[in-house]
CSV table of C-alpha atoms in Angstrom, one decimal:
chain,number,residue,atom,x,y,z
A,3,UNK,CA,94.8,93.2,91.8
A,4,UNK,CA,93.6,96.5,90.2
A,5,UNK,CA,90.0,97.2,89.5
A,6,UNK,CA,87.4,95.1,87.3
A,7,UNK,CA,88.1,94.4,84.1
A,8,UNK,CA,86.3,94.6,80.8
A,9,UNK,CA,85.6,92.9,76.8
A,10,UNK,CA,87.9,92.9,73.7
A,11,UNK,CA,86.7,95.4,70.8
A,12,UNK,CA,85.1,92.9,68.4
A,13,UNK,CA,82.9,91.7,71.0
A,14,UNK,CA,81.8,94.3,72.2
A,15,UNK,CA,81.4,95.3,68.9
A,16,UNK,CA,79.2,92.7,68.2
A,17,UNK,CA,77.2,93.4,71.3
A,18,UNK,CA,76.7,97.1,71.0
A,19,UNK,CA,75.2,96.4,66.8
A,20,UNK,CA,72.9,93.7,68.1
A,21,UNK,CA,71.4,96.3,69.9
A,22,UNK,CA,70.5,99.9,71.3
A,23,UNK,CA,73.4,101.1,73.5
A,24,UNK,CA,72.9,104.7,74.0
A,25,UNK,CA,74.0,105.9,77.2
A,26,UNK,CA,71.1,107.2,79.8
A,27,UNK,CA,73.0,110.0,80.7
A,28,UNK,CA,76.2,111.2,78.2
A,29,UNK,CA,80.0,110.7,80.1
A,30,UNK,CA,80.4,112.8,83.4
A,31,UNK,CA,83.8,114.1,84.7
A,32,UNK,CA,85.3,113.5,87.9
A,33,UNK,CA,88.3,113.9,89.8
A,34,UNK,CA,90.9,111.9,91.9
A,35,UNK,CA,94.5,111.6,92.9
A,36,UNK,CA,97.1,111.2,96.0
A,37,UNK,CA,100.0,113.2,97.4
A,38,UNK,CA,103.0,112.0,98.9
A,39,UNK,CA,105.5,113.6,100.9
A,40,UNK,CA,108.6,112.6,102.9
A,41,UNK,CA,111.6,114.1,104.5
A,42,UNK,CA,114.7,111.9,104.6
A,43,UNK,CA,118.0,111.6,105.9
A,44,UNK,CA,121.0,109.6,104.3
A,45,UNK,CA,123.7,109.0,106.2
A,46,UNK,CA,126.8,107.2,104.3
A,47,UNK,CA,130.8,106.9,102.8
A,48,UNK,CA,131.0,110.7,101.0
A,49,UNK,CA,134.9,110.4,100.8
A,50,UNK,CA,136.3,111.5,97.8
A,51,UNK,CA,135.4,108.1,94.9
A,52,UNK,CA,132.5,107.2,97.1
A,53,UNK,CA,129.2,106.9,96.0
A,54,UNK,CA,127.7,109.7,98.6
A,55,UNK,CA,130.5,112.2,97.6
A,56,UNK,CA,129.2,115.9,96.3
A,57,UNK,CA,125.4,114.6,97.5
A,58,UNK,CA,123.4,116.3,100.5
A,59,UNK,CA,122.4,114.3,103.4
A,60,UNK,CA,118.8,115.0,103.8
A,61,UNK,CA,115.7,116.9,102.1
A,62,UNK,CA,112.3,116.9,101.2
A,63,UNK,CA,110.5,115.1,98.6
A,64,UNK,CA,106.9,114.8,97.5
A,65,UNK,CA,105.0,112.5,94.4
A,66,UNK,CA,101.8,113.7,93.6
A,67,UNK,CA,99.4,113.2,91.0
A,68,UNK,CA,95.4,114.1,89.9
A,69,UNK,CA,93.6,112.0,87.5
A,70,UNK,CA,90.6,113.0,85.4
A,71,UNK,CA,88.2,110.5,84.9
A,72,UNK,CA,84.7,110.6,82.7
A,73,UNK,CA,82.7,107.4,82.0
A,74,UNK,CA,79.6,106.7,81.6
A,75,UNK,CA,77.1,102.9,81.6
A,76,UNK,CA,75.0,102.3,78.3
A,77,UNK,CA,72.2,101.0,78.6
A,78,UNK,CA,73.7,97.0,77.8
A,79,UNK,CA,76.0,97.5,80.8
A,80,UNK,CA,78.8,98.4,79.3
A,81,UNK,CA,80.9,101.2,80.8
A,82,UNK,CA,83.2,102.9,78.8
A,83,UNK,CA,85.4,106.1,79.9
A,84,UNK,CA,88.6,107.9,79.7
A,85,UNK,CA,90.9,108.3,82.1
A,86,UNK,CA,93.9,111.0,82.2
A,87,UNK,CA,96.2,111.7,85.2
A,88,UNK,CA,98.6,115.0,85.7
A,89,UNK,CA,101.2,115.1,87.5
A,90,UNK,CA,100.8,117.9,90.3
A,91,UNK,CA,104.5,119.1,90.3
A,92,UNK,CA,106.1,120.2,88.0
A,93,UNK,CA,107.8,117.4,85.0
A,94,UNK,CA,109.1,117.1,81.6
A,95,UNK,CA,106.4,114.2,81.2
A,96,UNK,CA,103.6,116.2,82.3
A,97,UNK,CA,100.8,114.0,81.3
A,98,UNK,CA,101.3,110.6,83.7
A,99,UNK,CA,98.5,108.7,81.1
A,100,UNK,CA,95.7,108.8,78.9
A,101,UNK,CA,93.9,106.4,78.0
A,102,UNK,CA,90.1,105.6,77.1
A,103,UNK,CA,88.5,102.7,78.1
A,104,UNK,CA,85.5,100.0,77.8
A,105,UNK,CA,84.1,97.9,80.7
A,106,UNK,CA,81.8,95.1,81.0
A,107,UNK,CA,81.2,91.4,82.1
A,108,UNK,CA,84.0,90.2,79.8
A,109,UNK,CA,86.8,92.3,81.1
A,110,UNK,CA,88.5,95.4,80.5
A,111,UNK,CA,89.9,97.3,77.4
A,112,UNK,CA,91.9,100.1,77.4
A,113,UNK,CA,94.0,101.8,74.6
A,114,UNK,CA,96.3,104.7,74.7
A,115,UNK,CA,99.3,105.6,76.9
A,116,UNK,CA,99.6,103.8,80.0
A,117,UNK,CA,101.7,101.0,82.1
A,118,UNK,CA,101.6,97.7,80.3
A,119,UNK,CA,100.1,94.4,81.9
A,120,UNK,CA,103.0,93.5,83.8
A,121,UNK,CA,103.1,96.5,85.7
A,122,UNK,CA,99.4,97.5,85.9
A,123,UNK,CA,98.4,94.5,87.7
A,124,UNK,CA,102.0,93.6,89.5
A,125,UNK,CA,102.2,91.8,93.1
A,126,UNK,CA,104.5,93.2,95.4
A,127,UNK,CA,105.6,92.0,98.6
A,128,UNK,CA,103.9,93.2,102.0
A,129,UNK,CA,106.1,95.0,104.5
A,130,UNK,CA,106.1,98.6,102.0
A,131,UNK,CA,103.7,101.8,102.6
A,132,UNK,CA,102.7,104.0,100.2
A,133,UNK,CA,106.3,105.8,100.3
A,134,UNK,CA,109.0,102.8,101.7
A,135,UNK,CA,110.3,99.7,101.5
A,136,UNK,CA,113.3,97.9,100.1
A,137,UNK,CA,111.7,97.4,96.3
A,138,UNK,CA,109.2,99.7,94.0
A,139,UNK,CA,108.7,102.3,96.6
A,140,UNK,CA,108.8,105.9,95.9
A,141,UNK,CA,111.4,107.1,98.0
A,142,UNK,CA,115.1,105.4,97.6
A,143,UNK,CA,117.0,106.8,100.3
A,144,UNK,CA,120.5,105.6,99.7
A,145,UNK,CA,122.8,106.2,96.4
A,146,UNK,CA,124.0,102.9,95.9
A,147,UNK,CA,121.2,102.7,92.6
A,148,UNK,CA,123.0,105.9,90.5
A,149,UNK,CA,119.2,106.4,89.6
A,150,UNK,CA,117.2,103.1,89.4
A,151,UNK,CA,116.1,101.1,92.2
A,152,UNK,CA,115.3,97.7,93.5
A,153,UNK,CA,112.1,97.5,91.1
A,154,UNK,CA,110.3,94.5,91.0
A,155,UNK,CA,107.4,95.7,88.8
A,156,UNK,CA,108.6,96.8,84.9
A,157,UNK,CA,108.3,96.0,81.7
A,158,UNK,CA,110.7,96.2,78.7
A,159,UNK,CA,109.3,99.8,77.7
A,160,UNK,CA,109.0,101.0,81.5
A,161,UNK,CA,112.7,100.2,81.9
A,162,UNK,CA,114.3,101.7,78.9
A,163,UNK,CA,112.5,105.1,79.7
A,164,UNK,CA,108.7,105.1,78.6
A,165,UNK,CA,106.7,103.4,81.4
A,166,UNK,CA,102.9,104.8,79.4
A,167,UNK,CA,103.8,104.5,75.9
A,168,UNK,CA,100.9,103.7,73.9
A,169,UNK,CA,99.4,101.1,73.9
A,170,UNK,CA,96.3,98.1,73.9
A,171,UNK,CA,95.9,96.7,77.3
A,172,UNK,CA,93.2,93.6,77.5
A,173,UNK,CA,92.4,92.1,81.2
A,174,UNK,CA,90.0,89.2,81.9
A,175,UNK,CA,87.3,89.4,84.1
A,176,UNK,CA,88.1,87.6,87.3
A,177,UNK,CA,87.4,83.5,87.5
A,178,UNK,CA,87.2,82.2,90.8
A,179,UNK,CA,90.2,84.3,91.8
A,180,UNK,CA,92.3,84.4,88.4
A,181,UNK,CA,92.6,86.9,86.4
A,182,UNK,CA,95.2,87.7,83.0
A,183,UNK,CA,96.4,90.0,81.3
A,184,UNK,CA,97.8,91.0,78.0
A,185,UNK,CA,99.7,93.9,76.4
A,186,UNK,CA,100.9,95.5,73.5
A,187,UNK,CA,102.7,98.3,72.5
A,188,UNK,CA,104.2,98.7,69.1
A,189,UNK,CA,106.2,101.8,69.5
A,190,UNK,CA,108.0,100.8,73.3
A,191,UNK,CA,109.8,104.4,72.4
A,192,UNK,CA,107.3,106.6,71.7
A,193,UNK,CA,105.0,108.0,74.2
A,194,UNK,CA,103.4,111.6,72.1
A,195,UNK,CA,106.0,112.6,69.5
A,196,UNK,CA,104.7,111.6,66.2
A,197,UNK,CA,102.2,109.6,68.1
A,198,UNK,CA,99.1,111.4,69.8
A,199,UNK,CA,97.9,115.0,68.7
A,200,UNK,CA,97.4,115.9,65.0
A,201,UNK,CA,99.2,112.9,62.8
A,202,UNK,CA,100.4,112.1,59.2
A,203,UNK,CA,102.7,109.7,58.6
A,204,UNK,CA,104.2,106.6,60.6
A,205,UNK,CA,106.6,107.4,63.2
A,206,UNK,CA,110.8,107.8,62.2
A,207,UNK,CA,112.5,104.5,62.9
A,208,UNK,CA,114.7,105.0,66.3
A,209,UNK,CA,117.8,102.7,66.5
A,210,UNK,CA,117.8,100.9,69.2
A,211,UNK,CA,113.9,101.5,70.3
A,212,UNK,CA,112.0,98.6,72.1
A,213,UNK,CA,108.9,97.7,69.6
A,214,UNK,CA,106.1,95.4,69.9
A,215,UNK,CA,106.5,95.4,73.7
A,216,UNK,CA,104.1,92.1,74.7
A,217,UNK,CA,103.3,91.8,78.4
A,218,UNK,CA,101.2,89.1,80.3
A,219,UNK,CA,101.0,88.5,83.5
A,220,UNK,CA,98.4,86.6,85.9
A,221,UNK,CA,97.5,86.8,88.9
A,222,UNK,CA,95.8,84.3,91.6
A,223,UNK,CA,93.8,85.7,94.7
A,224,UNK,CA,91.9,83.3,97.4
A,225,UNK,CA,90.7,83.3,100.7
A,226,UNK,CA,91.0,80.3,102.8
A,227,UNK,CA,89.9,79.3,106.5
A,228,UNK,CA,91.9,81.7,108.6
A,229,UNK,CA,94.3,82.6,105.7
A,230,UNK,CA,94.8,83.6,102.1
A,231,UNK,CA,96.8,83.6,99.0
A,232,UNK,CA,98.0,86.4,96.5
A,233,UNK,CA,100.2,85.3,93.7
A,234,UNK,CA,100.9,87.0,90.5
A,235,UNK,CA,103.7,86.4,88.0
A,236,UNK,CA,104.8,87.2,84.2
A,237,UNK,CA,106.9,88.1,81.6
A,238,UNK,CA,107.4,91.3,79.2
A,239,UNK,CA,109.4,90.6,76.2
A,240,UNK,CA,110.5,93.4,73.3
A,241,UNK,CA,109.6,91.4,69.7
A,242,UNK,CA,111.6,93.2,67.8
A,243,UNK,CA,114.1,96.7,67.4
A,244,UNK,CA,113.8,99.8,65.9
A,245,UNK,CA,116.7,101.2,63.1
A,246,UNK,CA,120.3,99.9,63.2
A,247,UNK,CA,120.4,97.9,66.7
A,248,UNK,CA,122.2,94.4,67.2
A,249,UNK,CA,119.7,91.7,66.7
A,250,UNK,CA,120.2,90.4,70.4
A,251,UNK,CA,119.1,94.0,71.7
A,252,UNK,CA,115.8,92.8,72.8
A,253,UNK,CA,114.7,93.5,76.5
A,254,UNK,CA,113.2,89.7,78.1
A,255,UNK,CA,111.8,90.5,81.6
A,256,UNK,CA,110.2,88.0,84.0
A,257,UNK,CA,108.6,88.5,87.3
A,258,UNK,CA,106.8,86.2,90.0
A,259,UNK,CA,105.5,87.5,93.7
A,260,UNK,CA,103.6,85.2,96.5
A,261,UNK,CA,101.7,87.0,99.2
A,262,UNK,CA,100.3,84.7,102.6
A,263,UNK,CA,98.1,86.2,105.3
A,264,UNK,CA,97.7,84.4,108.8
A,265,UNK,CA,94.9,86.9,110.6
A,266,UNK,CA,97.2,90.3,110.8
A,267,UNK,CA,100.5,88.6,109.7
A,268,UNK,CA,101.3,88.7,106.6
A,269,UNK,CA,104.5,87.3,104.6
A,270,UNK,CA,105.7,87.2,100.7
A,271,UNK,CA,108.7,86.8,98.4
A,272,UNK,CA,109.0,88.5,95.0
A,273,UNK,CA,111.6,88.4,92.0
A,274,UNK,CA,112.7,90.4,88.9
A,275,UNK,CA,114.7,89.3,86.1
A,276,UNK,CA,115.6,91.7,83.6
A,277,UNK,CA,117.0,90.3,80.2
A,278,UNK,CA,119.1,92.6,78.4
A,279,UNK,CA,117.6,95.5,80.5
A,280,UNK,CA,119.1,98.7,79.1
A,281,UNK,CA,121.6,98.0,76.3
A,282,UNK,CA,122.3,94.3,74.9
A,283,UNK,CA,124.2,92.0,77.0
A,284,UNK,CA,123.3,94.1,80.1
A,285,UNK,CA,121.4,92.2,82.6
A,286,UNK,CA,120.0,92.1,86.1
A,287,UNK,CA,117.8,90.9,88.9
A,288,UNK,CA,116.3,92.0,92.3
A,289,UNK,CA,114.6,89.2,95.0
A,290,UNK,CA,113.9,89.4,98.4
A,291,UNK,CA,111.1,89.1,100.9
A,292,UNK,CA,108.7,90.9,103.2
A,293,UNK,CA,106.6,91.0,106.6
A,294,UNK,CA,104.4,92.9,107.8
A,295,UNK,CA,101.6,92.8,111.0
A,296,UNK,CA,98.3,94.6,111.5
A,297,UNK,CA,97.2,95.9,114.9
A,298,UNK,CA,94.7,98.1,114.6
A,299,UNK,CA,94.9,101.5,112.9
A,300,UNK,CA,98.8,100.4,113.0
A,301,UNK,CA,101.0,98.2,110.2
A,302,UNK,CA,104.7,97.3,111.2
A,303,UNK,CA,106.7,96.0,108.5
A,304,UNK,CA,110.1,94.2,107.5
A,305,UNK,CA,111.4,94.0,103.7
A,306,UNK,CA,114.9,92.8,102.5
A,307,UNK,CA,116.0,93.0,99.0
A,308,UNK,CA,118.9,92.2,96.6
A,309,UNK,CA,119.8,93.6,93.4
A,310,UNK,CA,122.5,92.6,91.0
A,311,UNK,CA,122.6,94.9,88.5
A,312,UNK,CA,125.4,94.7,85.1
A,313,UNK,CA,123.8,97.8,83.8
A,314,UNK,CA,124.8,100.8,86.5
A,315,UNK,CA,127.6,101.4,84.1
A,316,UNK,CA,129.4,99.6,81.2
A,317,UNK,CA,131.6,96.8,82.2
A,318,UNK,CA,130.3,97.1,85.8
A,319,UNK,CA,128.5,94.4,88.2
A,320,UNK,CA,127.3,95.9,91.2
A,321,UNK,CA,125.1,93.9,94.2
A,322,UNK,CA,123.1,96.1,96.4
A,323,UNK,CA,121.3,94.8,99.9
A,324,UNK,CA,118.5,96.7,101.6
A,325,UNK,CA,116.9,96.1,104.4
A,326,UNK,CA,113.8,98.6,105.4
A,327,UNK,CA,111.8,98.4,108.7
A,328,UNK,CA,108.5,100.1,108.0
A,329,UNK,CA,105.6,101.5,110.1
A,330,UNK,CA,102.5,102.7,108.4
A,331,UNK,CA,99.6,104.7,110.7
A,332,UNK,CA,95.9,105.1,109.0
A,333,UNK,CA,94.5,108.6,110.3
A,334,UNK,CA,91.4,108.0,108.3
A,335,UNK,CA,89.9,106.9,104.8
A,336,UNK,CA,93.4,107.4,102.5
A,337,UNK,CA,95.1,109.5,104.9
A,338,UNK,CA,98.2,107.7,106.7
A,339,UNK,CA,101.7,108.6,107.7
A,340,UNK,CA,104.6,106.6,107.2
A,341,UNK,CA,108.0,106.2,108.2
A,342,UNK,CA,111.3,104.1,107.7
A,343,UNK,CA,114.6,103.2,109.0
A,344,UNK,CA,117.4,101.7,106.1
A,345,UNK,CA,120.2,99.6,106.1
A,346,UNK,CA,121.9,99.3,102.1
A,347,UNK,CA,125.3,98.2,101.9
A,348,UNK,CA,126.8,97.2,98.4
A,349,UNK,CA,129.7,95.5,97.0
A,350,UNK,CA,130.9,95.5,93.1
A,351,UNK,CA,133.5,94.1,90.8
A,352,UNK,CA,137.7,96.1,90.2
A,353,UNK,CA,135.9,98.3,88.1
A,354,UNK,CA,133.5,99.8,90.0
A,355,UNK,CA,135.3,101.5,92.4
A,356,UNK,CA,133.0,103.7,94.0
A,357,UNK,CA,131.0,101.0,95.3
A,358,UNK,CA,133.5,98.9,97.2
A,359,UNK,CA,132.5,98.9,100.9
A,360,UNK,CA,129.6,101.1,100.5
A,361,UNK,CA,127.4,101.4,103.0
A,362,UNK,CA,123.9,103.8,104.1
A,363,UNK,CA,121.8,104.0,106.7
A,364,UNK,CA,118.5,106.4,106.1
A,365,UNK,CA,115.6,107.6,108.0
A,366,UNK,CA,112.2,108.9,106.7
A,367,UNK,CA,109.0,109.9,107.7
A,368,UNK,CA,106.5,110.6,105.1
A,369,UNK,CA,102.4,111.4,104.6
A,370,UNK,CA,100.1,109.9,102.0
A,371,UNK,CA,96.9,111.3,101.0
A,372,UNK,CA,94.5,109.6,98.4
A,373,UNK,CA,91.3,111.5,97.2
């Protein structure tokens, strides 16, 4: 789903001492990047002991981001590069991801900090733009998440706070439509202390930290008469636990997403399971489905999702729906605007108080700009 992929090291090891592979010209620098705004409007309960109490009902937001890139082709054909994206606000985790990469006809290596398989080539379903929807989206609208959101695209180490930690990401090249791939990260905690920079010394054992993070997901695109298929699905699973943790404190996510297009209509079902997802014994899932229809310069979309999450806070089982109508309008090459109207409602066992009854409905309108 993202880009074309590239070898593993020893073989294209073995291919750059069989022979001459200095590049024709050395690695040249270029730029990139999106921004993202949107103003939004919540309207929901703000009693005293509801979820929307002591919040404000509308603002502005923005996501933005520039990304370095420098590559370069030797002369075998492979293409090997860095890539390192800022975030252009801003953020205690300045740096979005760094990672240096090599290219060529048997896939794609990368290594360094940066999302894991799972997430880099995830399926989503239609009906979203760049800034909405009712799963991964940018914008949540409603406060019926206390902070996370429908997400239908993380891994163990994404989850539990470090979505780039370091490590080795390996992606096939694509075979008639499939493609894997396969991730690793040995220290799910630990994005640059002890890590990137000057270094001496393995990293302090963390108690509780996700490590050996392994991700592998697939994915399956085709084109039919008059209609085609995009499927992806996978798992992320923790291998083992930093310091004093329980034994059963290992994250075990799994994810699956079908795309079908008719001509402009499009439809697709997705779903998220997350084992154990931020402390043992604390799990959760999101599902739901999506629509959306082309005409012209125009995309109208429908997404419903619903989460059950046992992780909001302890002892506590909440079950939020969402339903987002969408519109997305393409002013040119990477310049659209987008807008929403919400629905969430959420129900939750005795002891989550807060979220009996709940119920939001939110408007935005946002812009999305990719260069």
């Amino acid at each position: 789903m993202k880009k074309a992929l590239l070898g593993t090291s020893a073989l294209l090891g073995v291919g750059l001492a069989a022979s001459p592979a200095f590049a024709a010209d050395g690695i040249k620098l270029s730029l990139g990047g999106f921004f993202q705004t949107a103003v939004l409007a919540n309207f929901d309960d703000d009693g005293k002991g509801d979820l929307g109490h002591g919040r404000y009902d509308y603002g502005v937001f923005n996501d933005s981001e520039i990304y370095f890139l420098g590559e370069t082709t030797l002369d075998n054909g492979v293409t090997v590069g860095v890539r390192v994206e800022l975030e252009a606000e801003q953020s205690n985790d300045q740096i979005d991801a760094a990672y240096a990469y090599f290219s060529g006809g048997l896939g794609e290596l990368r290594i360094g900090s940066q999302t894991g398989a799972l997430e880099t080539m995830c399926v989503t379903p239609v009906g979203g733009t760049a800034n909405f929807g009712a799963f991964s989206q940018d914008q949540v609208i409603n406060n019926a998440f206390s902070g996370f959101s429908a997400g239908i695209c993380e891994g163990v180490d994404s989850f539990r706070g470090q979505e780039r930690s370091q490590k080795i990401v390996y992606m096939t090249p694509n075979f008639s439509g499939f493609q894997l791939g396969v991730s690793w990260s040995p220290n799910g905690g630990h994005e640059s202390g002890e890590v990137t920079d000057f270094h001496s010394g393995m990293p302090h054992s963390v108690d509780g930290e996700q490590r050996n993070v392994v991700d592998v997901y697939a994915t399956y695109n085709k084109d039919f008469d008059n209609w085609s298929l995009s499927w992806g699905g996978g798992g992320s699973w923790a291998l083992s636990s930093g310091g004093n943790s329980p034994s059963h404190n290992k994250g075990d996510f799994y994810q699956t997403a079908l795309n079908l297009t008719f001509g402009s209509f499009s439809v697709g079902a997705a779903g998220q399971y997350y084992g154990d997802g931020i402390a043992a014994d604390q799990n959760g899932w999101v599902a739901g489905a999506g629509m959306a229809y082309k005409l012209d310069a125009w995309t109208f979309g429908l997404q419903y999702s619903y989460s059950d999450f046992e992780f909001i806070a302890p002892n506590v089982d909440r079950r939020i729906n969402t339903v987002a109508l969408t519109t997305n309008y393409d002013l040119g090459p990477g310049i659209a605007i987008d807008g929403t109207l919400q629905y969430a409602w959420a129900h939750a066992d005795s002891e989550d108080e807060e979220a009996h009854g709940y119920d939001s409905f939110g408007i935005g309108l946002g812009t999305s700009f990719n260069f």
